[in-house]
Amino acid sequence: MQAKTYDPNTAFLLEMIPGFFGLLGIGYIYTGRTNDGLIRLILWIAYDVLAACIITALLAVVVGLLCIPIQLLVQIAVPIWSASTLKSQMTVSPAA
C-alpha cells in the first residue's frame, strides 16, 4: 500500500491560517497526524480562552482604576456646580 502524499504548501496554509483564528492543528489533521492535530487544537483553544479571560480581567481592573477617580470627581463637582448655579440664580433675580 502506497502512502498518501500531501502538499506541504497546503499543509502549511491549513496550519497557519486557521491557527490565526484559534484552530491550530488543522494542518496536522489534514496530513493524517490526527493525535498531534487534536492535541494542538485542544491546547490552543484552551490557551485562547484563558488568555481572553486574563485580558478581560486586567482590562476591567485598569478601566476601573481609571474610572474611579473620574467618577469621584464627577460626584463632587456636579453637586457643587448645581448648588453654585442655584445660589447665583437666586441672588441675581429673586423668586417671583
XYZ file of C-alpha atoms in Angstrom:
96
model
C 0.000 0.000 0.000
C 1.418 3.348 -1.029
C 1.442 6.182 1.494
C -0.688 9.134 0.538
C 1.337 12.232 -0.264
C 0.251 15.645 0.880
C 1.237 19.006 -0.497
C 3.479 20.740 2.075
C 2.218 24.171 0.979
C -1.404 23.157 1.570
C -0.499 21.694 4.964
C 1.357 24.909 5.819
C -1.605 27.098 4.880
C -4.096 24.828 6.658
C -1.993 25.012 9.794
C -1.243 28.742 9.691
C -4.470 30.433 8.552
C -6.941 28.595 10.841
C -4.333 28.949 13.612
C -4.787 32.708 13.467
C -8.471 32.138 14.229
C -7.939 29.728 17.135
C -7.933 26.463 15.183
C -4.306 25.374 15.379
C -3.719 21.747 14.342
C -5.846 21.601 11.196
C -2.743 21.112 9.045
C -1.696 18.132 11.152
C -5.145 16.597 10.889
C -5.018 17.131 7.097
C -1.761 15.165 6.861
C -3.136 12.281 8.903
C -1.369 13.154 12.147
C -4.715 13.307 13.951
C -3.412 12.915 17.512
C -0.896 15.737 17.107
C -3.538 17.889 15.459
C -6.156 17.302 18.152
C -3.651 17.976 20.935
C -2.666 21.259 19.300
C -6.303 22.146 18.633
C -7.455 21.498 22.205
C -4.465 23.191 23.848
C -4.660 26.221 21.544
C -8.380 26.710 22.207
C -7.757 26.356 25.957
C -4.930 28.886 25.732
C -7.124 31.316 23.771
C -9.935 31.077 26.324
C -7.523 31.527 29.253
C -5.810 34.478 27.568
C -9.162 36.129 26.837
C -10.221 35.738 30.482
C -6.955 37.181 31.779
C -7.048 40.094 29.341
C -10.676 40.818 30.246
C -9.870 40.783 33.971
C -6.847 43.042 33.524
C -8.818 45.399 31.330
C -11.577 45.604 33.932
C -9.017 46.457 36.626
C -7.288 49.103 34.506
C -10.554 50.682 33.355
C -11.860 50.555 36.910
C -8.754 52.234 38.257
C -9.042 54.944 35.623
C -12.785 55.446 36.022
C -12.998 55.548 39.829
C -11.166 58.896 40.156
C -13.216 60.361 37.327
C -16.446 59.156 38.947
C -15.400 60.583 42.300
C -14.586 63.906 40.667
C -17.986 63.982 38.961
C -19.743 63.037 42.216
C -18.114 66.021 43.922
C -18.086 68.565 41.103
C -21.657 68.252 39.845
C -23.365 68.978 43.204
C -21.023 71.942 43.775
C -21.781 73.269 40.274
C -25.527 72.727 40.743
C -25.571 74.425 44.144
C -23.487 77.354 42.850
C -25.804 77.806 39.875
C -28.858 77.764 42.116
C -27.303 80.260 44.536
C -26.256 82.643 41.761
C -29.694 82.475 40.153
C -31.349 83.207 43.499
C -29.121 86.187 44.285
C -29.445 87.801 40.835
C -33.186 87.545 40.383
C -35.395 86.987 43.406
C -38.114 84.392 43.095
C -41.444 85.727 41.914
